[in-house]
């Protein structure tokens, strides 16, 4: 009889399986950049589309380089 893995291990493995294609995609882009070649548009479009989706969620957006500064009280 085999003992099932702990829940945390199962969750970690499912995270890795779900993220693996995206990691391979980023690695391929990095290889182009490292070789000094221009990255093909079909590799950049999924990233561009995901950034467009994020822009509809202000809590996940980019607030600029000085976003960490606090407002004066």
Backbone as XML, in Angstrom:
<?xml version="1.0"?>
<chain id="A" units="angstrom">
  <residue number="1" name="UNK">
    <atom name="N" x="0.839" y="-1.164" z="0.000"/>
    <atom name="CA" x="0.000" y="0.000" z="0.000"/>
    <atom name="C" x="0.896" y="1.243" z="0.000"/>
  </residue>
  <residue number="2" name="UNK">
    <atom name="N" x="0.630" y="2.174" z="-0.915"/>
    <atom name="CA" x="1.448" y="3.384" z="-0.967"/>
    <atom name="C" x="0.794" y="4.493" z="-0.146"/>
  </residue>
  <residue number="3" name="UNK">
    <atom name="N" x="1.629" y="5.301" z="0.434"/>
    <atom name="CA" x="1.159" y="6.417" z="1.248"/>
    <atom name="C" x="1.089" y="7.650" z="0.352"/>
  </residue>
  <residue number="4" name="UNK">
    <atom name="N" x="-0.055" y="8.351" z="0.336"/>
    <atom name="CA" x="-0.148" y="9.542" z="-0.512"/>
    <atom name="C" x="0.783" y="10.642" z="-0.010"/>
  </residue>
  <residue number="5" name="UNK">
    <atom name="N" x="1.311" y="11.451" z="-0.928"/>
    <atom name="CA" x="2.196" y="12.534" z="-0.496"/>
    <atom name="C" x="1.417" y="13.582" z="0.289"/>
  </residue>
  <residue number="6" name="UNK">
    <atom name="N" x="2.101" y="14.346" z="1.126"/>
    <atom name="CA" x="1.432" y="15.402" z="1.885"/>
    <atom name="C" x="0.780" y="16.412" z="0.939"/>
  </residue>
  <residue number="7" name="UNK">
    <atom name="N" x="-0.237" y="17.077" z="1.428"/>
    <atom name="CA" x="-0.988" y="18.033" z="0.616"/>
    <atom name="C" x="-0.088" y="19.128" z="0.053"/>
  </residue>
  <residue number="8" name="UNK">
    <atom name="N" x="0.849" y="19.617" z="0.840"/>
    <atom name="CA" x="1.751" y="20.674" z="0.362"/>
    <atom name="C" x="2.570" y="20.197" z="-0.832"/>
  </residue>
  <residue number="9" name="UNK">
    <atom name="N" x="3.014" y="18.956" z="-0.805"/>
    <atom name="CA" x="3.797" y="18.417" z="-1.921"/>
    <atom name="C" x="2.938" y="18.299" z="-3.168"/>
  </residue>
  <residue number="10" name="UNK">
    <atom name="N" x="1.695" y="17.887" z="-3.007"/>
    <atom name="CA" x="0.781" y="17.780" z="-4.150"/>
    <atom name="C" x="0.524" y="19.159" z="-4.738"/>
  </residue>
  <residue number="11" name="UNK">
    <atom name="N" x="0.304" y="20.144" z="-3.884"/>
    <atom name="CA" x="0.063" y="21.508" z="-4.365"/>
    <atom name="C" x="1.296" y="22.037" z="-5.087"/>
  </residue>
  <residue number="12" name="UNK">
    <atom name="N" x="2.487" y="21.781" z="-4.570"/>
    <atom name="CA" x="3.725" y="22.247" z="-5.195"/>
    <atom name="C" x="3.906" y="21.608" z="-6.565"/>
  </residue>
  <residue number="13" name="UNK">
    <atom name="N" x="3.645" y="20.307" z="-6.670"/>
    <atom name="CA" x="3.797" y="19.624" z="-7.953"/>
    <atom name="C" x="2.809" y="20.162" z="-8.974"/>
  </residue>
  <residue number="14" name="UNK">
    <atom name="N" x="1.573" y="20.430" z="-8.569"/>
    <atom name="CA" x="0.588" y="20.949" z="-9.512"/>
    <atom name="C" x="0.960" y="22.357" z="-9.945"/>
  </residue>
  <residue number="15" name="UNK">
    <atom name="N" x="1.548" y="23.133" z="-9.051"/>
    <atom name="CA" x="2.023" y="24.465" z="-9.429"/>
    <atom name="C" x="3.117" y="24.343" z="-10.473"/>
  </residue>
  <residue number="16" name="UNK">
    <atom name="N" x="4.052" y="23.445" z="-10.266"/>
    <atom name="CA" x="5.148" y="23.273" z="-11.213"/>
    <atom name="C" x="4.632" y="22.813" z="-12.575"/>
  </residue>
  <residue number="17" name="UNK">
    <atom name="N" x="3.701" y="21.886" z="-12.583"/>
    <atom name="CA" x="3.159" y="21.384" z="-13.845"/>
    <atom name="C" x="2.439" y="22.503" z="-14.581"/>
  </residue>
  <residue number="18" name="UNK">
    <atom name="N" x="1.687" y="23.312" z="-13.857"/>
    <atom name="CA" x="0.936" y="24.397" z="-14.482"/>
    <atom name="C" x="1.856" y="25.501" z="-14.992"/>
  </residue>
  <residue number="19" name="UNK">
    <atom name="N" x="2.974" y="25.737" z="-14.331"/>
    <atom name="CA" x="3.860" y="26.839" z="-14.696"/>
    <atom name="C" x="4.951" y="26.435" z="-15.682"/>
  </residue>
  <residue number="20" name="UNK">
    <atom name="N" x="5.143" y="25.164" z="-15.903"/>
    <atom name="CA" x="6.254" y="24.707" z="-16.736"/>
    <atom name="C" x="6.220" y="25.272" z="-18.159"/>
  </residue>
  <residue number="21" name="UNK">
    <atom name="N" x="5.084" y="25.255" z="-18.873"/>
    <atom name="CA" x="5.083" y="25.807" z="-20.239"/>
    <atom name="C" x="5.467" y="27.286" z="-20.269"/>
  </residue>
  <residue number="22" name="UNK">
    <atom name="N" x="5.019" y="28.041" z="-19.281"/>
    <atom name="CA" x="5.356" y="29.468" z="-19.234"/>
    <atom name="C" x="6.846" y="29.662" z="-18.970"/>
  </residue>
  <residue number="23" name="UNK">
    <atom name="N" x="7.416" y="28.829" z="-18.130"/>
    <atom name="CA" x="8.848" y="28.894" z="-17.853"/>
    <atom name="C" x="9.653" y="28.561" z="-19.106"/>
  </residue>
  <residue number="24" name="UNK">
    <atom name="N" x="9.235" y="27.554" z="-19.850"/>
    <atom name="CA" x="9.922" y="27.218" z="-21.099"/>
    <atom name="C" x="9.825" y="28.363" z="-22.105"/>
  </residue>
  <residue number="25" name="UNK">
    <atom name="N" x="8.685" y="29.020" z="-22.142"/>
    <atom name="CA" x="8.476" y="30.158" z="-23.037"/>
    <atom name="C" x="9.447" y="31.291" z="-22.687"/>
  </residue>
  <residue number="26" name="UNK">
    <atom name="N" x="9.563" y="31.597" z="-21.405"/>
    <atom name="CA" x="10.486" y="32.647" z="-20.967"/>
    <atom name="C" x="11.931" y="32.259" z="-21.249"/>
  </residue>
  <residue number="27" name="UNK">
    <atom name="N" x="12.272" y="30.995" z="-21.071"/>
    <atom name="CA" x="13.640" y="30.534" z="-21.341"/>
    <atom name="C" x="13.980" y="30.684" z="-22.816"/>
  </residue>
  <residue number="28" name="UNK">
    <atom name="N" x="13.022" y="30.413" z="-23.685"/>
    <atom name="CA" x="13.254" y="30.566" z="-25.119"/>
    <atom name="C" x="13.493" y="32.033" z="-25.480"/>
  </residue>
  <residue number="29" name="UNK">
    <atom name="N" x="12.720" y="32.933" z="-24.886"/>
    <atom name="CA" x="12.930" y="34.369" z="-25.114"/>
    <atom name="C" x="14.318" y="34.768" z="-24.626"/>
  </residue>
  <residue number="30" name="UNK">
    <atom name="N" x="14.712" y="34.266" z="-23.458"/>
    <atom name="CA" x="16.027" y="34.584" z="-22.913"/>
    <atom name="C" x="17.140" y="34.122" z="-23.847"/>
  </residue>
  <residue number="31" name="UNK">
    <atom name="N" x="16.973" y="32.954" z="-24.457"/>
    <atom name="CA" x="17.997" y="32.447" z="-25.386"/>
    <atom name="C" x="18.172" y="33.386" z="-26.572"/>
  </residue>
  <residue number="32" name="UNK">
    <atom name="N" x="17.073" y="33.914" z="-27.088"/>
    <atom name="CA" x="17.169" y="34.888" z="-28.177"/>
    <atom name="C" x="17.917" y="36.136" z="-27.716"/>
  </residue>
  <residue number="33" name="UNK">
    <atom name="N" x="17.559" y="36.643" z="-26.535"/>
    <atom name="CA" x="18.204" y="37.853" z="-26.020"/>
    <atom name="C" x="19.689" y="37.624" z="-25.768"/>
  </residue>
  <residue number="34" name="UNK">
    <atom name="N" x="20.026" y="36.484" z="-25.195"/>
    <atom name="CA" x="21.423" y="36.168" z="-24.888"/>
    <atom name="C" x="22.259" y="36.054" z="-26.159"/>
  </residue>
  <residue number="35" name="UNK">
    <atom name="N" x="21.638" y="35.550" z="-27.227"/>
    <atom name="CA" x="22.348" y="35.411" z="-28.502"/>
    <atom name="C" x="22.421" y="36.730" z="-29.266"/>
  </residue>
  <residue number="36" name="UNK">
    <atom name="N" x="21.777" y="37.770" z="-28.737"/>
    <atom name="CA" x="21.796" y="39.071" z="-29.401"/>
    <atom name="C" x="20.869" y="39.142" z="-30.600"/>
  </residue>
  <residue number="37" name="UNK">
    <atom name="N" x="19.902" y="38.241" z="-30.664"/>
    <atom name="CA" x="18.950" y="38.215" z="-31.772"/>
    <atom name="C" x="17.650" y="38.897" z="-31.362"/>
  </residue>
  <residue number="38" name="UNK">
    <atom name="N" x="16.915" y="39.367" z="-32.349"/>
    <atom name="CA" x="15.607" y="39.935" z="-32.026"/>
    <atom name="C" x="14.639" y="38.789" z="-31.722"/>
  </residue>
  <residue number="39" name="UNK">
    <atom name="N" x="13.788" y="39.024" z="-30.754"/>
    <atom name="CA" x="12.828" y="38.005" z="-30.330"/>
    <atom name="C" x="11.656" y="38.012" z="-31.308"/>
  </residue>
  <residue number="40" name="UNK">
    <atom name="N" x="11.281" y="36.853" z="-31.850"/>
    <atom name="CA" x="10.154" y="36.800" z="-32.780"/>
    <atom name="C" x="8.859" y="37.303" z="-32.130"/>
  </residue>
  <residue number="41" name="UNK">
    <atom name="N" x="8.053" y="37.957" z="-32.923"/>
    <atom name="CA" x="6.817" y="38.548" z="-32.429"/>
    <atom name="C" x="5.877" y="37.506" z="-31.821"/>
  </residue>
  <residue number="42" name="UNK">
    <atom name="N" x="5.841" y="36.313" z="-32.383"/>
    <atom name="CA" x="4.935" y="35.292" z="-31.848"/>
    <atom name="C" x="5.317" y="34.852" z="-30.433"/>
  </residue>
  <residue number="43" name="UNK">
    <atom name="N" x="6.560" y="35.096" z="-30.028"/>
    <atom name="CA" x="6.957" y="34.806" z="-28.645"/>
    <atom name="C" x="6.596" y="35.954" z="-27.706"/>
  </residue>
  <residue number="44" name="UNK">
    <atom name="N" x="6.536" y="37.167" z="-28.234"/>
    <atom name="CA" x="6.245" y="38.328" z="-27.402"/>
    <atom name="C" x="4.751" y="38.582" z="-27.233"/>
  </residue>
  <residue number="45" name="UNK">
    <atom name="N" x="3.944" y="38.167" z="-28.184"/>
    <atom name="CA" x="2.510" y="38.449" z="-28.118"/>
    <atom name="C" x="1.822" y="37.894" z="-26.870"/>
  </residue>
  <residue number="46" name="UNK">
    <atom name="N" x="2.100" y="36.670" z="-26.435"/>
    <atom name="CA" x="1.439" y="36.198" z="-25.210"/>
    <atom name="C" x="1.768" y="37.064" z="-23.989"/>
  </residue>
  <residue number="47" name="UNK">
    <atom name="N" x="2.978" y="37.563" z="-23.908"/>
    <atom name="CA" x="3.355" y="38.428" z="-22.787"/>
    <atom name="C" x="2.620" y="39.756" z="-22.897"/>
  </residue>
  <residue number="48" name="UNK">
    <atom name="N" x="2.585" y="40.306" z="-24.093"/>
    <atom name="CA" x="1.884" y="41.570" z="-24.317"/>
    <atom name="C" x="0.405" y="41.434" z="-23.949"/>
  </residue>
  <residue number="49" name="UNK">
    <atom name="N" x="-0.214" y="40.323" z="-24.360"/>
    <atom name="CA" x="-1.628" y="40.112" z="-24.055"/>
    <atom name="C" x="-1.856" y="39.969" z="-22.556"/>
  </residue>
  <residue number="50" name="UNK">
    <atom name="N" x="-0.956" y="39.285" z="-21.860"/>
    <atom name="CA" x="-1.127" y="39.124" z="-20.417"/>
    <atom name="C" x="-0.955" y="40.456" z="-19.697"/>
  </residue>
  <residue number="51" name="UNK">
    <atom name="N" x="-0.072" y="41.318" z="-20.199"/>
    <atom name="CA" x="0.080" y="42.644" z="-19.601"/>
    <atom name="C" x="-1.159" y="43.495" z="-19.840"/>
  </residue>
  <residue number="52" name="UNK">
    <atom name="N" x="-1.786" y="43.343" z="-21.000"/>
    <atom name="CA" x="-3.026" y="44.066" z="-21.265"/>
    <atom name="C" x="-4.120" y="43.618" z="-20.306"/>
  </residue>
  <residue number="53" name="UNK">
    <atom name="N" x="-4.195" y="42.333" z="-20.028"/>
    <atom name="CA" x="-5.196" y="41.837" z="-19.087"/>
    <atom name="C" x="-4.938" y="42.374" z="-17.685"/>
  </residue>
  <residue number="54" name="UNK">
    <atom name="N" x="-3.673" y="42.472" z="-17.304"/>
    <atom name="CA" x="-3.331" y="42.981" z="-15.977"/>
    <atom name="C" x="-3.672" y="44.452" z="-15.838"/>
  </residue>
  <residue number="55" name="UNK">
    <atom name="N" x="-3.646" y="45.217" z="-16.931"/>
    <atom name="CA" x="-3.901" y="46.649" z="-16.839"/>
    <atom name="C" x="-5.335" y="46.932" z="-16.423"/>
  </residue>
  <residue number="56" name="UNK">
    <atom name="N" x="-6.237" y="45.975" z="-16.583"/>
    <atom name="CA" x="-7.615" y="46.174" z="-16.146"/>
    <atom name="C" x="-7.762" y="45.968" z="-14.642"/>
  </residue>
  <residue number="57" name="UNK">
    <atom name="N" x="-6.718" y="45.490" z="-13.990"/>
    <atom name="CA" x="-6.712" y="45.297" z="-12.539"/>
    <atom name="C" x="-5.691" y="46.248" z="-11.930"/>
  </residue>
  <residue number="58" name="UNK">
    <atom name="N" x="-6.135" y="47.414" z="-11.434"/>
    <atom name="CA" x="-5.175" y="48.397" z="-10.919"/>
    <atom name="C" x="-4.286" y="47.872" z="-9.797"/>
  </residue>
  <residue number="59" name="UNK">
    <atom name="N" x="-4.767" y="46.927" z="-9.013"/>
    <atom name="CA" x="-3.943" y="46.431" z="-7.914"/>
    <atom name="C" x="-2.759" y="45.618" z="-8.415"/>
  </residue>
  <residue number="60" name="UNK">
    <atom name="N" x="-2.798" y="45.191" z="-9.678"/>
    <atom name="CA" x="-1.713" y="44.393" z="-10.222"/>
    <atom name="C" x="-0.902" y="45.184" z="-11.243"/>
  </residue>
  <residue number="61" name="UNK">
    <atom name="N" x="-1.178" y="46.452" z="-11.393"/>
    <atom name="CA" x="-0.536" y="47.235" z="-12.433"/>
    <atom name="C" x="0.790" y="47.825" z="-12.007"/>
  </residue>
  <residue number="62" name="UNK">
    <atom name="N" x="1.365" y="48.582" z="-12.901"/>
    <atom name="CA" x="2.635" y="49.250" z="-12.653"/>
    <atom name="C" x="2.338" y="50.674" z="-12.232"/>
  </residue>
  <residue number="63" name="UNK">
    <atom name="N" x="2.893" y="51.117" z="-11.133"/>
    <atom name="CA" x="2.600" y="52.436" z="-10.605"/>
    <atom name="C" x="3.736" y="53.426" z="-10.819"/>
  </residue>
  <residue number="64" name="UNK">
    <atom name="N" x="4.714" y="53.084" z="-11.587"/>
    <atom name="CA" x="5.820" y="53.989" z="-11.844"/>
    <atom name="C" x="7.005" y="53.712" z="-10.948"/>
  </residue>
  <residue number="65" name="UNK">
    <atom name="N" x="8.133" y="54.341" z="-11.308"/>
    <atom name="CA" x="9.367" y="54.039" z="-10.583"/>
    <atom name="C" x="9.386" y="54.590" z="-9.172"/>
  </residue>
  <residue number="66" name="UNK">
    <atom name="N" x="8.577" y="55.598" z="-8.878"/>
    <atom name="CA" x="8.567" y="56.192" z="-7.539"/>
    <atom name="C" x="7.322" y="55.801" z="-6.755"/>
  </residue>
  <residue number="67" name="UNK">
    <atom name="N" x="6.726" y="54.679" z="-7.088"/>
    <atom name="CA" x="5.483" y="54.279" z="-6.440"/>
    <atom name="C" x="5.674" y="53.943" z="-4.962"/>
  </residue>
  <residue number="68" name="UNK">
    <atom name="N" x="6.890" y="53.687" z="-4.547"/>
    <atom name="CA" x="7.145" y="53.322" z="-3.155"/>
    <atom name="C" x="7.146" y="54.530" z="-2.231"/>
  </residue>
  <residue number="69" name="UNK">
    <atom name="N" x="7.267" y="55.737" z="-2.800"/>
    <atom name="CA" x="7.306" y="56.939" z="-1.959"/>
    <atom name="C" x="5.932" y="57.205" z="-1.358"/>
  </residue>
  <residue number="70" name="UNK">
    <atom name="N" x="5.927" y="57.590" z="-0.105"/>
    <atom name="CA" x="4.678" y="57.895" z="0.582"/>
    <atom name="C" x="4.266" y="59.324" z="0.295"/>
  </residue>
  <residue number="71" name="UNK">
    <atom name="N" x="2.984" y="59.553" z="0.337"/>
    <atom name="CA" x="2.470" y="60.907" z="0.164"/>
    <atom name="C" x="2.711" y="61.695" z="1.445"/>
  </residue>
  <residue number="72" name="UNK">
    <atom name="N" x="2.912" y="63.022" z="1.328"/>
    <atom name="CA" x="3.094" y="63.826" z="2.545"/>
    <atom name="C" x="1.817" y="63.829" z="3.380"/>
  </residue>
  <residue number="73" name="UNK">
    <atom name="N" x="1.998" y="63.838" z="4.696"/>
    <atom name="CA" x="0.833" y="63.811" z="5.603"/>
    <atom name="C" x="0.480" y="65.213" z="6.029"/>
  </residue>
</chain>
